[in-house]
mmCIF file of C-alpha atoms in Angstrom:
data_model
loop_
_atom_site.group_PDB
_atom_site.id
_atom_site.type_symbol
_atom_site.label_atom_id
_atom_site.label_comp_id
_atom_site.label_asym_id
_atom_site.label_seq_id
_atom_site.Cartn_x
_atom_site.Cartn_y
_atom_site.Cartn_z
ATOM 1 C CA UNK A 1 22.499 16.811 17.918
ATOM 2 C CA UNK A 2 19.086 15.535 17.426
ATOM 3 C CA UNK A 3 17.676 13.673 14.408
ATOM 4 C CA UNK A 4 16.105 15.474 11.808
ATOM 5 C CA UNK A 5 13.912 14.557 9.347
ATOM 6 C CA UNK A 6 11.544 15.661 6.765
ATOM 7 C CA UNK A 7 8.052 15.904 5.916
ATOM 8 C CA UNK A 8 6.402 16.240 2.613
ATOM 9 C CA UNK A 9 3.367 17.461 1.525
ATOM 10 C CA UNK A 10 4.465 17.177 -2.028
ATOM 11 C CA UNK A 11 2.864 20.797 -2.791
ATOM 12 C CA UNK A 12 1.950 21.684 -5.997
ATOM 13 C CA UNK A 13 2.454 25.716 -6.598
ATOM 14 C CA UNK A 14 0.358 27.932 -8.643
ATOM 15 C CA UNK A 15 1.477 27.672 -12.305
ATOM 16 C CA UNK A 16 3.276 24.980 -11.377
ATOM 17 C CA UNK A 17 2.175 20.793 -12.256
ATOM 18 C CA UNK A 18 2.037 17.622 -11.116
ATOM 19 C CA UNK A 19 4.977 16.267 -12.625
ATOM 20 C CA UNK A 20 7.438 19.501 -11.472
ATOM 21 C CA UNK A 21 6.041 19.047 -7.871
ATOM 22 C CA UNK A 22 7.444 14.943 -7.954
ATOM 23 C CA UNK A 23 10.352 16.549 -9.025
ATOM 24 C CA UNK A 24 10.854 18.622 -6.350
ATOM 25 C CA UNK A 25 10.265 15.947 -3.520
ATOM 26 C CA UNK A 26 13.448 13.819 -5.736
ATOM 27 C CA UNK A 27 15.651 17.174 -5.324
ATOM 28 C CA UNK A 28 14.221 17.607 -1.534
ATOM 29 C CA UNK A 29 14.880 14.094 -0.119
ATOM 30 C CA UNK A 30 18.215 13.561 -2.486
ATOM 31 C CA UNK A 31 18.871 16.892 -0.231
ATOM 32 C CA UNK A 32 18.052 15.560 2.764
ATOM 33 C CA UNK A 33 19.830 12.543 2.164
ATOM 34 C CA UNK A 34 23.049 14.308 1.630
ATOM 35 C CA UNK A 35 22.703 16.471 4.801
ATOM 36 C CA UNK A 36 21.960 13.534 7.141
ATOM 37 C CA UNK A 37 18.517 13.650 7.490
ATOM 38 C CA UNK A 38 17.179 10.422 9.045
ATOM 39 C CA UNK A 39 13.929 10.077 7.199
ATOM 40 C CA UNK A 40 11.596 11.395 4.531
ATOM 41 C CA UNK A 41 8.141 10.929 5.125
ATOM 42 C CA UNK A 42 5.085 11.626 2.593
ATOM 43 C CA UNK A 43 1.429 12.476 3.770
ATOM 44 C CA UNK A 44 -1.467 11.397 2.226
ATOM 45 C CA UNK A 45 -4.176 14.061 0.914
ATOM 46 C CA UNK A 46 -7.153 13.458 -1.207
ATOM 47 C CA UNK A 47 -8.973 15.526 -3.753
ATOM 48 C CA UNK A 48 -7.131 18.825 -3.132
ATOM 49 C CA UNK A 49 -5.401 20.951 -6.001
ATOM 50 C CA UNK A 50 -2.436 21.867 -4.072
ATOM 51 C CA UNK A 51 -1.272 18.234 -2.209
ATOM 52 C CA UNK A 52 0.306 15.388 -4.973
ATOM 53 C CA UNK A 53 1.048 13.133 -2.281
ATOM 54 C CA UNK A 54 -2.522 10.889 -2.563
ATOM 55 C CA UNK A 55 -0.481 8.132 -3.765
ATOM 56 C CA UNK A 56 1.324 7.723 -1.067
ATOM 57 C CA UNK A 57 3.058 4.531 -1.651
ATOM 58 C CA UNK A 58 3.712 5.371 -5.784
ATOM 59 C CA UNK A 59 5.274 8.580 -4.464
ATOM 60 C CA UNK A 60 7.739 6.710 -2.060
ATOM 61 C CA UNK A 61 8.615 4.511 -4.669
ATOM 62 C CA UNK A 62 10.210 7.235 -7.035
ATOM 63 C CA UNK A 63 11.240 8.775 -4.294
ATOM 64 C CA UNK A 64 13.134 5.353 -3.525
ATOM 65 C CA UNK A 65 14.178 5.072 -6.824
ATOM 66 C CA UNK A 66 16.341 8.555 -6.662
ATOM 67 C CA UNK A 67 18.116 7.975 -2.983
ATOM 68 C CA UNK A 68 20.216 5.352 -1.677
ATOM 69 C CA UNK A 69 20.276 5.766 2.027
ATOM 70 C CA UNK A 70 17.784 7.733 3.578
ATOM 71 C CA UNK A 71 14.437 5.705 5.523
ATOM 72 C CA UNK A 72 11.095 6.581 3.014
ATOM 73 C CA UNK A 73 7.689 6.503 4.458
ATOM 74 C CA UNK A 74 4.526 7.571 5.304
ATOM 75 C CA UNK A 75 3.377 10.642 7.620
ATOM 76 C CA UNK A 76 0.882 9.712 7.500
ATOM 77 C CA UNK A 77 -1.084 6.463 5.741
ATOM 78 C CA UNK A 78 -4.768 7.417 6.545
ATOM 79 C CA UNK A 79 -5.670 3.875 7.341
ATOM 80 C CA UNK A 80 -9.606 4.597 7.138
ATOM 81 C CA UNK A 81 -9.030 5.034 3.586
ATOM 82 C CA UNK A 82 -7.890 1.489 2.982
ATOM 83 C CA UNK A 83 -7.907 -2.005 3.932
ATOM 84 C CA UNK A 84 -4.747 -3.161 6.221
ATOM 85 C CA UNK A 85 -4.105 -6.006 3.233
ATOM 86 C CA UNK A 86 -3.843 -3.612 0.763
ATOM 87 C CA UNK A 87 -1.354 -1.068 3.059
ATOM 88 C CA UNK A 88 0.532 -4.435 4.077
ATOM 89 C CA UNK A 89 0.843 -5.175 0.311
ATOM 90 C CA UNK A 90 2.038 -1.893 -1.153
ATOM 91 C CA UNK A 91 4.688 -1.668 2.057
ATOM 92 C CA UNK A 92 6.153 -5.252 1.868
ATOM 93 C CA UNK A 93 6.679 -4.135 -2.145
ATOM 94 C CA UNK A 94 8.490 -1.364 -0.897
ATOM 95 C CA UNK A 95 10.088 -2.813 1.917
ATOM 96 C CA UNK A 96 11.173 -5.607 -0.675
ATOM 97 C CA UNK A 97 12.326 -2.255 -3.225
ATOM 98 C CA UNK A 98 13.942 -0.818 -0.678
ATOM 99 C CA UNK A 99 15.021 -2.820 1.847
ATOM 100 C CA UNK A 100 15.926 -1.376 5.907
ATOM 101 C CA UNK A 101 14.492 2.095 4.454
ATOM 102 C CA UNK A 102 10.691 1.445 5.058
ATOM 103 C CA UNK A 103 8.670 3.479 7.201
ATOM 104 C CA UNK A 104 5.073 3.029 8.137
ATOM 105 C CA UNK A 105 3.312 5.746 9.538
ATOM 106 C CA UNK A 106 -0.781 5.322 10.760
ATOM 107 C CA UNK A 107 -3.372 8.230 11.184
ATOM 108 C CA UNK A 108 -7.258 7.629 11.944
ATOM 109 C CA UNK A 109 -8.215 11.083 10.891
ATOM 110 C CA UNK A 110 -10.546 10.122 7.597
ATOM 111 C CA UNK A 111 -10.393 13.719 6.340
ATOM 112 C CA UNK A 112 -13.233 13.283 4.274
ATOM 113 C CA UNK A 113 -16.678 14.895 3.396
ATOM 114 C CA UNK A 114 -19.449 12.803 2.094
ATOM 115 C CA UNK A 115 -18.048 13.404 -1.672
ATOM 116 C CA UNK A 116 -14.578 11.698 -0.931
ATOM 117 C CA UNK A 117 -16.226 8.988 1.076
ATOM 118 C CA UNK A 118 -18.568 8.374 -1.458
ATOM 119 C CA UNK A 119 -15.263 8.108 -4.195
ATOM 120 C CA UNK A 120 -13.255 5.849 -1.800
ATOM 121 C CA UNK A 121 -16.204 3.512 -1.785
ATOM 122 C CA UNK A 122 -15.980 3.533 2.411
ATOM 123 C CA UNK A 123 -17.762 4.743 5.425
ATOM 124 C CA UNK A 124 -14.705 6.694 6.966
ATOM 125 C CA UNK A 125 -16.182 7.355 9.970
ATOM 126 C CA UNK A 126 -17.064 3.790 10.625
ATOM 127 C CA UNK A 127 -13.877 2.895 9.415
ATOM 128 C CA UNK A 128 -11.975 5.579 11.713
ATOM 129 C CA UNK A 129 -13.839 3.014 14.996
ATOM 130 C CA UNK A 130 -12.339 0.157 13.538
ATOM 131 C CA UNK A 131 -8.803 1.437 13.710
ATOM 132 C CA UNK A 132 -7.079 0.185 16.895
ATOM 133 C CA UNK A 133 -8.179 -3.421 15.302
ATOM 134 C CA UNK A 134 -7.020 -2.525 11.897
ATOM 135 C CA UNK A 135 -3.716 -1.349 13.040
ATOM 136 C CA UNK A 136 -3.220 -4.779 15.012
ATOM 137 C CA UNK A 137 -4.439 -6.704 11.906
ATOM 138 C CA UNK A 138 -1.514 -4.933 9.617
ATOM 139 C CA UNK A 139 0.908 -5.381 11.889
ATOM 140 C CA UNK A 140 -0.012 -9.143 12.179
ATOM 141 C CA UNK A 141 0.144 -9.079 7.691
ATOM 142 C CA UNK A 142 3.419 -7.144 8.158
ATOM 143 C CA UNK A 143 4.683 -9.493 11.129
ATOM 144 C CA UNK A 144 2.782 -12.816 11.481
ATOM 145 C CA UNK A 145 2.335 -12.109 15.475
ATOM 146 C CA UNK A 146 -1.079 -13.442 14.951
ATOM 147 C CA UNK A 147 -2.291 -15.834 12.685
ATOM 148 C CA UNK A 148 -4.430 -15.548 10.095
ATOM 149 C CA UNK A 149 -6.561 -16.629 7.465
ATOM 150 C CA UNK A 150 -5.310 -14.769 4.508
ATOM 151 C CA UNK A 151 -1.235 -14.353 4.078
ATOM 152 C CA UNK A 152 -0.180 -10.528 2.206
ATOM 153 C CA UNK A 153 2.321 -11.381 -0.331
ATOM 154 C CA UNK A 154 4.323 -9.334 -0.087
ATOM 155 C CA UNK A 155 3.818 -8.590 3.163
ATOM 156 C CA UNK A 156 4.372 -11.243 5.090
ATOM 157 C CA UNK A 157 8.242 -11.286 6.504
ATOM 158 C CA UNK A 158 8.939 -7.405 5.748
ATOM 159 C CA UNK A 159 10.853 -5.104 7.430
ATOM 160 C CA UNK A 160 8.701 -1.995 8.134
ATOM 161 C CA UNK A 161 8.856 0.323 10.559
ATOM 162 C CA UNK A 162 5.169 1.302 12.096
ATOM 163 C CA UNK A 163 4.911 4.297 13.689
ATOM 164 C CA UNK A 164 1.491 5.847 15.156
ATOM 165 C CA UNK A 165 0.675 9.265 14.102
ATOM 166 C CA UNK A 166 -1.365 11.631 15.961
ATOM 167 C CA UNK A 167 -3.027 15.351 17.137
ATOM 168 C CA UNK A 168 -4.582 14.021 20.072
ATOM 169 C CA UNK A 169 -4.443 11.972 23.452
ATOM 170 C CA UNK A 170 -6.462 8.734 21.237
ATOM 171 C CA UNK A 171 -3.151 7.856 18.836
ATOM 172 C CA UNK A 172 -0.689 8.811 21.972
ATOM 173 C CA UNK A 173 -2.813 5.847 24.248
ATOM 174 C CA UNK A 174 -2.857 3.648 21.249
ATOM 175 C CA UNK A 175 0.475 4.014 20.474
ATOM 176 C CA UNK A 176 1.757 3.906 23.974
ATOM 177 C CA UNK A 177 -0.907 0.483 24.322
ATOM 178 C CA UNK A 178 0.811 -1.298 21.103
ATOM 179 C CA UNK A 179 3.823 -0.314 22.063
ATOM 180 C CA UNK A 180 4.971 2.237 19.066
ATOM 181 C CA UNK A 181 6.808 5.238 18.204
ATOM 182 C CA UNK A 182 4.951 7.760 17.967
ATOM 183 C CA UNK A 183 4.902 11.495 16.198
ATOM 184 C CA UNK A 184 3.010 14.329 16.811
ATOM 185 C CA UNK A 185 1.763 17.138 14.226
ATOM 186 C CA UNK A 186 2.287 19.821 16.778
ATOM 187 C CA UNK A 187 3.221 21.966 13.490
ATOM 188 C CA UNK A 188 -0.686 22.452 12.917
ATOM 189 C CA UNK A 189 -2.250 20.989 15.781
ATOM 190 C CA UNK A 190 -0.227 21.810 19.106
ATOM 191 C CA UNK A 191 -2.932 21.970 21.490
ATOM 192 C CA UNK A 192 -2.483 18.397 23.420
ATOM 193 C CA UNK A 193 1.276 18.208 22.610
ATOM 194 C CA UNK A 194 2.350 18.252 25.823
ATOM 195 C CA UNK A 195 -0.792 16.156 27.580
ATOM 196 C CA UNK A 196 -0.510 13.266 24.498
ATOM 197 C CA UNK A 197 3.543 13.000 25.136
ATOM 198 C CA UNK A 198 2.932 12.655 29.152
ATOM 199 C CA UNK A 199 0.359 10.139 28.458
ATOM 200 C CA UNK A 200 2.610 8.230 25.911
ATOM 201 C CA UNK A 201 5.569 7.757 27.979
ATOM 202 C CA UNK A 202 3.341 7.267 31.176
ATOM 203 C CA UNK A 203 1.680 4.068 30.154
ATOM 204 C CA UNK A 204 3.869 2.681 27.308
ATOM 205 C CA UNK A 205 3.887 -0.785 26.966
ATOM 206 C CA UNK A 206 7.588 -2.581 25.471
ATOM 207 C CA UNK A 207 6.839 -4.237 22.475
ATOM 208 C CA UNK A 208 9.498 -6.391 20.289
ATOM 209 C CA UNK A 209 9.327 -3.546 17.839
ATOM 210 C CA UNK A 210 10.148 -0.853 20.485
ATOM 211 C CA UNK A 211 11.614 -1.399 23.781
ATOM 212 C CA UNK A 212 11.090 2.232 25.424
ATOM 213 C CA UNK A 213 9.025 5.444 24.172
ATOM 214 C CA UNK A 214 10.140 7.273 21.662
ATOM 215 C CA UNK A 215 8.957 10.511 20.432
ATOM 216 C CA UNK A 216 9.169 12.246 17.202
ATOM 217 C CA UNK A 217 7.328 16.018 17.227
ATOM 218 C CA UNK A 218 6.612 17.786 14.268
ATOM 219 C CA UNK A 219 7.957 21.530 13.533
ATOM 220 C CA UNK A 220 7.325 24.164 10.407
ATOM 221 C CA UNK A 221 10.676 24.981 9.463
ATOM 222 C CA UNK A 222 12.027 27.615 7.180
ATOM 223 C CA UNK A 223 15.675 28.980 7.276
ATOM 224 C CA UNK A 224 17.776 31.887 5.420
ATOM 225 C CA UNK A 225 20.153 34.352 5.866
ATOM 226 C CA UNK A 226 18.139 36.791 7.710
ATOM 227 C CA UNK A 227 14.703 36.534 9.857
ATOM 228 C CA UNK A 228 13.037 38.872 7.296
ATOM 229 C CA UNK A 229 14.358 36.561 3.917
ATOM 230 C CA UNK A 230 12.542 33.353 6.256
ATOM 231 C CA UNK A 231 9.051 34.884 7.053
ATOM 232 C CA UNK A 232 9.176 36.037 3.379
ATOM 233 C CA UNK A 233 9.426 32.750 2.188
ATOM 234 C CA UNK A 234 7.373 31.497 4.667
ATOM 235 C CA UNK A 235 4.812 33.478 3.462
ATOM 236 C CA UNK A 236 3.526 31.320 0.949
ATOM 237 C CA UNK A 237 2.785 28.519 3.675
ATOM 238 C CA UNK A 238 1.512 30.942 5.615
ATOM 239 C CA UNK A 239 -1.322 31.908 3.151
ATOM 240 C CA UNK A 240 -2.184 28.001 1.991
ATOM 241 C CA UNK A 241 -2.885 27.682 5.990
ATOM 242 C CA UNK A 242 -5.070 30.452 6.030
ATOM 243 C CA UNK A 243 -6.539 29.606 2.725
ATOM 244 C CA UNK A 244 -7.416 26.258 3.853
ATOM 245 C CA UNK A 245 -8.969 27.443 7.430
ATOM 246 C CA UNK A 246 -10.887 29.822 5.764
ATOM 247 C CA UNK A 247 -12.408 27.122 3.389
ATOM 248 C CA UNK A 248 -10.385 28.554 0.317
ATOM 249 C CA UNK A 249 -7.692 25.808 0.101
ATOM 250 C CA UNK A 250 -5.714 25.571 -3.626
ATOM 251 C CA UNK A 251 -1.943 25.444 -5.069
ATOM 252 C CA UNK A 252 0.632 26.990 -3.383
ATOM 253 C CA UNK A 253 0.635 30.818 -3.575
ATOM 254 C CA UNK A 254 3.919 33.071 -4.682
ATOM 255 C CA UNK A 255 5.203 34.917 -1.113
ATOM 256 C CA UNK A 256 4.183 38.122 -0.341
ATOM 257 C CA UNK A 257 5.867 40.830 1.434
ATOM 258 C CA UNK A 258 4.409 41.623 4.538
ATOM 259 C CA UNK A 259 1.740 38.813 4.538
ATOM 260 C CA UNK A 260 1.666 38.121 8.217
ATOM 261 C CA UNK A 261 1.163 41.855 9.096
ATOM 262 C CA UNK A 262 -1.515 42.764 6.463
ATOM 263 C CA UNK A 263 -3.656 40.423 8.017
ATOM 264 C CA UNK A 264 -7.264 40.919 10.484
ATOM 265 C CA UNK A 265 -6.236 40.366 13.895
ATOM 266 C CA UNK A 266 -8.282 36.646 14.197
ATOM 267 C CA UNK A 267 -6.049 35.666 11.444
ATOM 268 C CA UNK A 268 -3.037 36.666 12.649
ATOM 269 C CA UNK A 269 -3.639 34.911 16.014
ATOM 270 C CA UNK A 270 -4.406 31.657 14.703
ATOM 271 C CA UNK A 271 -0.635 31.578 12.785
ATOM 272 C CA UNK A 272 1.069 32.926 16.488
ATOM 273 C CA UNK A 273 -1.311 29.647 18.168
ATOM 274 C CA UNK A 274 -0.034 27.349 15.072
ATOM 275 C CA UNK A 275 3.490 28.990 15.774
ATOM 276 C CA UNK A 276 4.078 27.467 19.097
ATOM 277 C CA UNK A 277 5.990 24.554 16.900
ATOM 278 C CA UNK A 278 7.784 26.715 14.578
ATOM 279 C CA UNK A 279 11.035 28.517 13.898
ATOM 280 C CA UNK A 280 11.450 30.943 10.968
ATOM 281 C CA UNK A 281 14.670 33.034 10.681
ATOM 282 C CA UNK A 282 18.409 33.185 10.334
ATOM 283 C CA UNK A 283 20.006 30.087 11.928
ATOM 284 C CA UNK A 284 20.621 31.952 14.975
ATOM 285 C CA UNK A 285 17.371 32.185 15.268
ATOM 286 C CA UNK A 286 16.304 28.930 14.204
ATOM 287 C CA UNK A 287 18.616 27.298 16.678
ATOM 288 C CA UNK A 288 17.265 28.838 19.428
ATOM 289 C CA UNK A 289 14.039 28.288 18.878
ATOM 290 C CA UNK A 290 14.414 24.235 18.014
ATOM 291 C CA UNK A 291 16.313 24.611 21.581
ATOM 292 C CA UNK A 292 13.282 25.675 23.177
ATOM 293 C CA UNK A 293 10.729 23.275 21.706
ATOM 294 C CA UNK A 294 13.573 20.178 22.299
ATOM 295 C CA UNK A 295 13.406 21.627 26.299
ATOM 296 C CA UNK A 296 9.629 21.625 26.185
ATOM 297 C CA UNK A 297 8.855 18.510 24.516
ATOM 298 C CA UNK A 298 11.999 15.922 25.302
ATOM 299 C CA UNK A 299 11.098 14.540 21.735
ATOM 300 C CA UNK A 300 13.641 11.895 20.370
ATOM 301 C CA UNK A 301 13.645 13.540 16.961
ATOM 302 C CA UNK A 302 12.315 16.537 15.200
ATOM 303 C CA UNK A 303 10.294 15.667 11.776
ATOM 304 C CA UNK A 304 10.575 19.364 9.809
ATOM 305 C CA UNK A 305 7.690 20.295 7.466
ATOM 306 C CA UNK A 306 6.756 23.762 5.465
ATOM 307 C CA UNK A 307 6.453 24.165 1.600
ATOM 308 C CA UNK A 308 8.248 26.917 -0.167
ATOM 309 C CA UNK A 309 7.272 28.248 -3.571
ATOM 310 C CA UNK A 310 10.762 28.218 -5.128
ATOM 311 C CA UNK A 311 11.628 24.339 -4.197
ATOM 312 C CA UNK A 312 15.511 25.818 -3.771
ATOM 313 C CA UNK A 313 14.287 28.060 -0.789
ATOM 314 C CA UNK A 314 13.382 24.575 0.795
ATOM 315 C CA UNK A 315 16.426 22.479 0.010
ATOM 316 C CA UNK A 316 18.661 25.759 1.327
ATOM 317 C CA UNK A 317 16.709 25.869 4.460
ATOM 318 C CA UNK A 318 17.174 22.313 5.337
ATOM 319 C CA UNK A 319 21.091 22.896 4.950
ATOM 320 C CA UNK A 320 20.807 25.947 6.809
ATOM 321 C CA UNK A 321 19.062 24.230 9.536
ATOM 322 C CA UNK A 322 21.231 21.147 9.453
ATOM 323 C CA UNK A 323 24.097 23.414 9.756
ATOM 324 C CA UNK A 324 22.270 25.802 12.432
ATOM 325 C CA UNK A 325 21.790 22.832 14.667
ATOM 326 C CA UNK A 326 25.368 21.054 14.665
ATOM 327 C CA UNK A 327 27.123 23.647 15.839
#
């Protein structure tokens, strides 16, 4: 069977708060944990009302705090929005916390308008130019590969896992360059899937960290009992993705009945395009579907995301698809 594992927005649902939402990523990765998932990664958002995961590396730590076994880590760390001594800092503390659990995961995207950048006290977009260099300088903090001047304590000496993250063919030749693993967000962004993995495994160089390519692809997830029970519940992603295209993004909405087929026809297309890395259904269905994407893609391991309302809708539908794939 291939690995699964899980990624987290950390979504926080309408009449619903901060502190339930940490709550529910405990009960989600202690789930995980139990079912054999490999690893639970966070992502970091800024400034929006439905995403608690901004910080990232405070998050992993209770998350940490609540499991035993299962790898924690990032899905990613924005690295525009930091300095690679400050990442290699708060990761050697949790690599120190936590130890052989730490994951590292790198985006470029800066995700920011003019108000954000203006808050993070950073030029993101110069920042997103410097970030082949950057990632080489935090690996060097992490790993001591190259010396110098300053030493990150802690840092220095820790075991962490980098991984590149990417949409596009820039991370797949960086990470295939530094010689990484690297995962894809084909659940939102499928378009160069299948050009970015080609190019990945066509020019990767071996590194000490990782001797051969290795892929991990990203897939919206939700299981039930029936096909019609999973696009219900899926409903309420559904509308946060439209929401936040349109340039109406919030908390989570309650499912609706129907959502996908009330919708204009522009609409509707743009969930099918999205919904060339998804399976929603019974685990019959769900099975088949993973099947398909695993044939398409060759990826090493699938990374599940997609936020329920009800947090139990989640945890069930990482069983069921745990279950729906072992067989």
């Amino acid at each position: 069977m291939v690995p699964l594992s899980v990624l987290d927005l950390v979504p926080v649902r309408e009449g619903g708060s901060l502190g339930e939402a940490y709550a529910a990523a405990v009960s989600l990765a202690k789930t995980a944990e139990e079912e054999g998932y490999c690893r639970f990664w966070v992502a970091e958002h800024h400034a929006m009302e439905g995403i608690a995961g901004a910080a990232t590396s405070v998050v992993l730590a209770h998350i940490g705090n609540a499991t035993r076994t299962i790898r924690i880590g990032s899905g990613g760390i924005m690295l525009p929005n930091h300095t690679p001594f400050q990442i290699a800092e708060q990761f050697g503390t949790l690599a120190a916390l936590f130890p052989g659990r730490i994951d590292l995961g790198l985006g470029r995207a800066p995700g920011a308008g003019p108000e954000l950048q203006r808050a993070l006290r950073k030029d993101l977009h110069r920042a997103a130019e410097n970030f082949p260099q950057d990632v080489v300088e935090l690996r060097a903090l992490l790993t001591g590969d190259i010396e110098l001047p300053v030493t990150a304590t802690p840092g220095l000496g820790s075991e962490v896992d980098m991984w590149m993250l990417g949409s596009s063919l820039f991370g797949a030749q960086l990470a295939a360059k530094l010689g990484m693993p690297y995962a894809f967000a084909s659940h939102f962004a499928p378009d160069h899937l299948d050009a970015a993995l080609e190019l990945y495994r066509r020019d990767f160089q071996p590194s000490e960290a990782c001797e051969k390519p290795h892929v991990m692809a990203a897939m919206t997830i939700f299981a039930a009992d029936s096909d019609e029970e999973a696009e219900h519940i899926a409903s309420s992603q559904l509308q946060a993705f439209v929401r936040l295209r349109t340039g109406n993004p919030g908390k989570l909405p309650p499912p609706v009945e129907g959502f996908r087929d009330a919708l204009p026809a522009p609409a509707r297309a743009m969930l099918e395009h999205i919904g060339q890395a998804s399976a929603i259904g019974s685990p019959n269905t769900i099975r088949a579907k993973v099947e398909q994407f695993l044939e398409r893609t060759q990826a090493d391991e699938i990374i599940v995301a997609g936020s329920t309302y009800d947090p139990e809708h989640r945890n069930r539908s990482l069983r069921l698809t745990r279950e729906a794939l072992a067989v």
